[in-house]
Each structure stands twice: as C-alpha cells, then as structure tokens.
XYZ file of C-alpha atoms in Angstrom:
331
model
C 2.555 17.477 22.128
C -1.427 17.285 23.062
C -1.667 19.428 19.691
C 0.377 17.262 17.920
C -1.661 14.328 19.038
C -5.462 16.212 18.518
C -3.678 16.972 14.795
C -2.395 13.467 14.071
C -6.161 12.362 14.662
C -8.196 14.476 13.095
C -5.490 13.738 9.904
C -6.867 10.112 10.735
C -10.587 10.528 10.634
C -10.085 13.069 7.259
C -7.997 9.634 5.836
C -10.893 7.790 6.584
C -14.083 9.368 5.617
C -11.963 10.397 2.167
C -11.714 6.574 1.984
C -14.961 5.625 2.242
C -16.052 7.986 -0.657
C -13.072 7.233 -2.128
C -13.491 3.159 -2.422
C -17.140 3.906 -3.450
C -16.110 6.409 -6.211
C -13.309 3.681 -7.322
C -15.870 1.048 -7.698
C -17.993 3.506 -9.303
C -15.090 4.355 -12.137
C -14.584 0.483 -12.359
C -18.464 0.134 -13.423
C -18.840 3.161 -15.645
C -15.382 2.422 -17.789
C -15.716 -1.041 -17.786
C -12.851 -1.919 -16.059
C -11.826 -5.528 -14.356
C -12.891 -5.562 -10.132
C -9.359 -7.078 -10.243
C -7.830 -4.091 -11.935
C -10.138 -1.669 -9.647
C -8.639 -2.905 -6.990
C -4.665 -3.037 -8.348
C -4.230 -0.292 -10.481
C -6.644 2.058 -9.872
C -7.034 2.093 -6.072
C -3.541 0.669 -5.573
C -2.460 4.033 -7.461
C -4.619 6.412 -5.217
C -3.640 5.060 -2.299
C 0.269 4.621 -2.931
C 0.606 8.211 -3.685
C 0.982 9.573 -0.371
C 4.145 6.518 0.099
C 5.721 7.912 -3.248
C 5.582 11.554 -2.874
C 7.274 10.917 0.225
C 10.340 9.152 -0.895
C 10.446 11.622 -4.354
C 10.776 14.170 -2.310
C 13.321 12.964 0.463
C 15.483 11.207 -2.927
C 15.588 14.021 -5.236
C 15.138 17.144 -3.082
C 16.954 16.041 0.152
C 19.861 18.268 0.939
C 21.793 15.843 2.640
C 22.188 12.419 3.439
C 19.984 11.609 6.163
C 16.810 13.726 4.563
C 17.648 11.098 1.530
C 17.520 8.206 3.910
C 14.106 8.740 4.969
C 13.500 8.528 1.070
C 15.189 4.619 1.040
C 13.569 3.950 4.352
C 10.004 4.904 2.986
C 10.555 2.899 -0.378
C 11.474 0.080 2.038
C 8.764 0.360 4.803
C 5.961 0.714 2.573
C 6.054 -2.973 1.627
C 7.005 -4.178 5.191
C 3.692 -2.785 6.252
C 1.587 -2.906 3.423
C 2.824 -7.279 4.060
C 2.664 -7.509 7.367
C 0.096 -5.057 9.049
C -2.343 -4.254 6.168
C -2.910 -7.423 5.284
C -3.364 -8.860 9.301
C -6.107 -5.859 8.967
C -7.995 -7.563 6.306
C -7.896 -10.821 8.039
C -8.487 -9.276 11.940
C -11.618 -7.055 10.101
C -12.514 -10.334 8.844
C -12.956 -11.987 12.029
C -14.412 -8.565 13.341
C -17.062 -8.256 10.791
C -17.758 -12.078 10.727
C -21.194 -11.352 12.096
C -22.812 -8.816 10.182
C -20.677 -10.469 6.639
C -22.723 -12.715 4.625
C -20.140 -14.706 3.899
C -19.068 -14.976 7.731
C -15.164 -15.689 8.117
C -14.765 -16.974 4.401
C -13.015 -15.408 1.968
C -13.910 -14.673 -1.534
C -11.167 -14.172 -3.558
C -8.969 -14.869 -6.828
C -6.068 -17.034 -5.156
C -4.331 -17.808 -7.582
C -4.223 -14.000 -9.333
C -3.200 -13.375 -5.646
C -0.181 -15.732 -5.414
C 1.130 -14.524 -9.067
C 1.159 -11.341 -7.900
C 2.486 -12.719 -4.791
C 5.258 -13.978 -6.978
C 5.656 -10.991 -8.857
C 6.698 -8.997 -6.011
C 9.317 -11.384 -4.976
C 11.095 -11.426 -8.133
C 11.590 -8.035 -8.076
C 11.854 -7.298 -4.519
C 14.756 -9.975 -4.443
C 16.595 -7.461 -7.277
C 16.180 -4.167 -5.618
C 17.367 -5.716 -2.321
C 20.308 -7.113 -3.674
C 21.284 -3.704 -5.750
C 21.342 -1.909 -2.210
C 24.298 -4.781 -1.061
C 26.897 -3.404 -4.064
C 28.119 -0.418 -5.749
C 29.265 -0.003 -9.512
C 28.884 3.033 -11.606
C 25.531 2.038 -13.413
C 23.194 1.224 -10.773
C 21.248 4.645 -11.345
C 20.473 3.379 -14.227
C 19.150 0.076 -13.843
C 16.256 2.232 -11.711
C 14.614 2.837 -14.602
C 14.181 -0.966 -15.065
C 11.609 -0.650 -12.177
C 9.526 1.461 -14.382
C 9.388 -0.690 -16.593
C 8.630 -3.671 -14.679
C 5.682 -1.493 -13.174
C 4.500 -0.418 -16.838
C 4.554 -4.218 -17.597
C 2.204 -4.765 -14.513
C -0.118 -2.305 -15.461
C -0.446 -3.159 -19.173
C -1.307 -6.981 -17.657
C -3.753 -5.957 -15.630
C -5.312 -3.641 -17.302
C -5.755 -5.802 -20.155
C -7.485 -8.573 -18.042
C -10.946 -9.663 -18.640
C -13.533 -6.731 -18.873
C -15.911 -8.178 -16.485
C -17.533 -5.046 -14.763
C -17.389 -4.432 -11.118
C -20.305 -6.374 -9.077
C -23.259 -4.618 -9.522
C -24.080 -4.882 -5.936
C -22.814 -1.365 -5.546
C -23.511 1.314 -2.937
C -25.356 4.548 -4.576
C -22.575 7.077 -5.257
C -22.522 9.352 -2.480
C -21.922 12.412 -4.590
C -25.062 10.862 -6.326
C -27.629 8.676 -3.774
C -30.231 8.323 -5.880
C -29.581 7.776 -8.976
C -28.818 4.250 -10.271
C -26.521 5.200 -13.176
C -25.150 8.545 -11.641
C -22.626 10.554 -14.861
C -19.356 9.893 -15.441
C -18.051 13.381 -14.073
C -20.161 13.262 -10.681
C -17.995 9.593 -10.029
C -14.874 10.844 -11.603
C -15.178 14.423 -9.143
C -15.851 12.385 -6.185
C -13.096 10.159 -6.463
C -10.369 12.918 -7.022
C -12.075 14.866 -4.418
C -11.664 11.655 -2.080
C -8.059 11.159 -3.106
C -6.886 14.939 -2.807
C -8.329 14.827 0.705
C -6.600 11.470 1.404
C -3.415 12.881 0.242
C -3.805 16.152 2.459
C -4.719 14.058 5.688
C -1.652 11.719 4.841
C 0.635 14.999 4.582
C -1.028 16.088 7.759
C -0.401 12.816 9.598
C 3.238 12.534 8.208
C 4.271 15.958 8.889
C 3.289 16.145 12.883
C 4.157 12.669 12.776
C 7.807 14.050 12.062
C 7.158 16.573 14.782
C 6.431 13.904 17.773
C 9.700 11.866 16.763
C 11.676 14.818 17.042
C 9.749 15.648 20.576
C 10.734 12.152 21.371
C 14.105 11.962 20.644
C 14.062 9.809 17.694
C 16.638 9.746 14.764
C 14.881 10.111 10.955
C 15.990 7.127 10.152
C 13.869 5.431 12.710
C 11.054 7.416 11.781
C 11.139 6.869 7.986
C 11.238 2.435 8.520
C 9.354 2.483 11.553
C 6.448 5.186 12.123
C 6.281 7.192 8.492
C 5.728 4.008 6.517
C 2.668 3.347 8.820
C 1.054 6.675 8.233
C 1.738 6.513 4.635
C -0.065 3.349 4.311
C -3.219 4.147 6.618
C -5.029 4.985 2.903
C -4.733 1.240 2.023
C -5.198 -0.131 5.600
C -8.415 2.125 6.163
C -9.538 0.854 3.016
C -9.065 -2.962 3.593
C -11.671 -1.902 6.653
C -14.456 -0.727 4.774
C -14.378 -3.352 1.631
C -14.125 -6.007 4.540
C -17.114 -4.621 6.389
C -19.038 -4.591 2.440
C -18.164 -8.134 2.247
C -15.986 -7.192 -0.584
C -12.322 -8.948 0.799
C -11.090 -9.659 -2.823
C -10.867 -5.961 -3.236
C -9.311 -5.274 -0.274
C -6.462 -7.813 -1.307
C -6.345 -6.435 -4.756
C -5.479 -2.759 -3.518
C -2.971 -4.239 -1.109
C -1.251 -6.430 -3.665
C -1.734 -3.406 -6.238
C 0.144 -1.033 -3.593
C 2.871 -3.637 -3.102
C 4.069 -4.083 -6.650
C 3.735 0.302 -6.991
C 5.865 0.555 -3.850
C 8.299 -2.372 -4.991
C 8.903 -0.516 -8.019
C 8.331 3.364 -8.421
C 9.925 4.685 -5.100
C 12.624 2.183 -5.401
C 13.092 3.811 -8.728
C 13.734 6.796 -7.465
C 15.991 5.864 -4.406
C 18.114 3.638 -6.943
C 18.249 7.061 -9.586
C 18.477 9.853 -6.831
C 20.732 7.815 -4.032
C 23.644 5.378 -3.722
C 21.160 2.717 -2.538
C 23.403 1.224 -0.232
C 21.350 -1.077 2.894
C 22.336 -0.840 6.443
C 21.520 -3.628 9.259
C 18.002 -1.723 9.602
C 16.814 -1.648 6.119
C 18.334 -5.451 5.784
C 15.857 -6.338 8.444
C 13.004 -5.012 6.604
C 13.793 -6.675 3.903
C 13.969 -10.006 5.329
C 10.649 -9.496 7.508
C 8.559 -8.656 4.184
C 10.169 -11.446 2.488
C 9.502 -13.659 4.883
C 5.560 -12.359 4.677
C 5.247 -12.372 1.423
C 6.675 -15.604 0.646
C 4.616 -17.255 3.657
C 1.876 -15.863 1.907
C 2.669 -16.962 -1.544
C 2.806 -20.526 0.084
C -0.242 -20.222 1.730
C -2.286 -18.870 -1.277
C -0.279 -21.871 -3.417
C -1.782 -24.905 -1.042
C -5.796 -22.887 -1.113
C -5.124 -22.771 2.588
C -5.566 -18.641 2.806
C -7.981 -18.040 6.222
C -8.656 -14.415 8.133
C -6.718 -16.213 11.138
C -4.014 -16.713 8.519
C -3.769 -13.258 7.316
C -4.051 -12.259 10.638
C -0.587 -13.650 12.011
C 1.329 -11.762 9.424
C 1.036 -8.890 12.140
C 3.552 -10.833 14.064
C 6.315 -10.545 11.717
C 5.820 -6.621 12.154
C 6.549 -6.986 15.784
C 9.135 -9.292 15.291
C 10.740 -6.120 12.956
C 10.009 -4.029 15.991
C 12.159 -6.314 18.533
C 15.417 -6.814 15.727
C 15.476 -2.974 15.465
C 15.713 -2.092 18.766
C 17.859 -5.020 18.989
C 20.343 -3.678 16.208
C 19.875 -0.309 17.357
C 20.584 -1.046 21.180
C-alpha cells in the first residue's frame, strides 16, 4: 500500500507541473490563433483537461465486460460534474483567499458574470434531461445520446465564435521558449500537447493505483467510480484553477471549470446513454441532486453580482454533504 501511496503522488506532482506548462502553452495558443480568453479557457483548456474524465467512462461504457465495469462508466459521467461544482470551484475561491496577498487584485474577482451564469444555465438545462433519461426505460433512449453531441457541438460553435479579443498580453514567456516575446507557433503548439499527454499519463497513473487502494480497502467499484475516481479525474482542472488563481487570472480558472462542466454534461453522458441502459440508483440520484443544488446556487449567486471567493468557497460543503447521504444510503 506505501507503493501505492509513493505512486499516487508522484502521479500528482507529474499532473501538476504538466499543468503549469500546460495553462501557459494554452494561453500561448489563445494569443498566437487569435482566439477569445473566454474560449481559451472553455473549449480549449476545458477539452485538455476533460480528457482524462472521458476516456474513463468510454472505456468502462463501451469496453466493459459486464455490468459493474459499465457502472464505473455512469458513475464517472456523473461524478465529474459533482466535483468539477462542488470541489473545483471551492478551490478557486479557497486559492483566492490563499493568494489574497501576493494577488493584485486581493480577494476580488475579475470575471465575466454574466457569460458565467449562461453557462451556468446551460448546464442545467441539459443536466436536468440526462438525469431524468436515467429514471425511465423505452427502446430509443440510445439514441437520444447522440443529442448530447449535438448540444456540445452547439456549445462549441458559440463559443468559439465569440469576440476575437486576444488573450491578455500580460503573459508569462513560454517555457518551451523564455526569451522570446513572440515564440513560433509549433514551439507553443509542442508544449501544450507535450503538457497534456503528460497530464493524461499522470491521470491514468493516479486512476489506476487509485483502483488498486479501493480494492486494498475493501471498497465496491461503484463507490470508487462516484466517490474517489471522479476526484482524480478532475485534479487537471482543479490544479489548474491553482495556478491561474495564483497569476491573478480567476476568470480563466472559471472558464475551464465551466468549459469542463458542459464537456462532462454532455460527451460521457453520451456514451453511457449509447453504450448502457442508463438507469440511476439511490447513489447516482444523490449526485445528481448535490450538483444541482451547486450549480443552481451558483447560477443565483452569479444572477444577483453577489459571486465572492468565500462564496465559491462553501460549495465544498455540498461535497461533504454527498459524502454523509452515501454512506447514509449505503449503511
């Protein structure tokens, strides 16, 4: 178990330090296409950093052998956006009020409300479908999976077609690059797959022996797909609300958080509605009702301009809340 544990770290610090070239090398791409900071932070980052969450749940959906490897597939699509609400986003707010000191802008928060709360909204629309396709069965639910693809295409085309305002230009050097002020295209574009392929293998890493000290514990998959995989999965988007909080840079932070929400709300419940009978349990329910419950607090919060790091910070609450129902449920 020690070697599990040394493992599950050094997975950790590799997630990390791939983040912080990572998050430079996005900003970087964001500058040298000419792409929104909004959309940096959404699409592009947001798709980096979801990957490890998808993979996961493509694999357990459409490879599982038997029912319980495919319901650490549903668990994953489902636990991804109950952390990614509740924990990531109490990171950005608790780095916040860590960082307050050495931030110029102190505790405030610079940031696009408004964009925020739409996408806020956008979530919930289509969160409130998925959940309530896992509470029947007919004969062409498969197919109404695909409708998640779309509604992510949709996304992307809308962001992506947002304003062309360039990233700030208050950018750290490229790190593949340190002195050069307008470092080429295929330095920024090699660091940033470098960053991500490394970020991927850590999150593999982490996953894997994460698998390996639930089993040495005693604890079913299911457990470990809605309680303890999600987590790992997500440490890509949570390490990176650290570092862009520490910049002074909050707004992308929130972007590749909200960005990560709408992939996970859509793409790896694509695949559990396609590859599975998407049917929820008590545990899964719970999940659903916790993010909801975060999100929509959130939405509400953005809605009256009243958004604060202390704010943010609570939604880690709701994740122990989820913690106390499930052993609850499962007691």
């Amino acid at each position: 178990m020690i070697i599990t544990l040394l493992i599950m770290l050094a997975a950790a610090l590799l997630i990390y330090f791939s983040c912080e070239f990572f998050v430079n090398g996005v900003e970087w791409v964001g500058k040298a296409f000419n792409i929104s900071e909004s959309a940096v932070g959404s699409v592009l980052a947001a798709f980096g950093t979801a990957l490890p969450e998808s993979i996961v749940t493509f694999i357990a959906v459409v490879f599982g052998k038997n029912s319980s490897q495919k319901d650490i597939g549903i668990g994953s699509a489902l636990g991804g956006p109950l952390v990614l609400s509740t924990i990531a986003y109490a990171v950005v707010g608790i780095s916040i009020l860590i960082f307050s000191s050495k931030r110029k802008a102190g505790t405030s928060i610079n940031n696009n409300n408004s964009k925020l709360a739409r996408d806020q909204a956008w979530f919930m629309c289509i969160f409130i479908f998925k959940i309530g396709l896992g509470l029947v069965a007919f004969a062409i639910k498969p197919w109404l999976g695909f409708l998640f693809l779309l509604a992510y295409g949709i996304y992307f085309y809308k962001e992506m077609s947002t304003d062309t305002v360039e990233v700030a230009e208050n950018l750290d050097p490229l790190k593949f690059s340190p002195k050069s002020t307008n470092p080429k295209k295929s330095l920024i574009l090699l660091q940033t797959l470098l960053a991500l392929i490394l970020i991927f293998i850590g999150s593999q890493m982490f996953v894997h022996n994460l698998g390996t000290l639930s089993t040495a514990l005693g604890m079913p998959p299911h457990m470990v797909s809605l309680l303890l995989s999600p987590v790992a999965t997500e440490l890509p988007e949570t390490l990176n609300a650290v570092i862009w909080v520490r910049q002074g840079k909050e707004n992308l932070a929130l972007s590749n958080i909200s960005g990560s929400m709408m992939i996970q709300a859509t793409v790896p419940s694509a695949l559990g509605i396609i590859f599975t009978p998407w049917l929820l349990d008590k545990s899964l329910m719970l999940s659903a009702i916790i993010t909801f419950v975060a999100i929509f607090s959130l939405w509400i919060t953005l809605r009256k301009s009243h958004l604060s790091a202390k704010r943010l910070s609570l939604n880690a609450v709701l994740y122990i809340v989820f913690i106390v129902g499930i052993i609850y449920i499962r007691g």
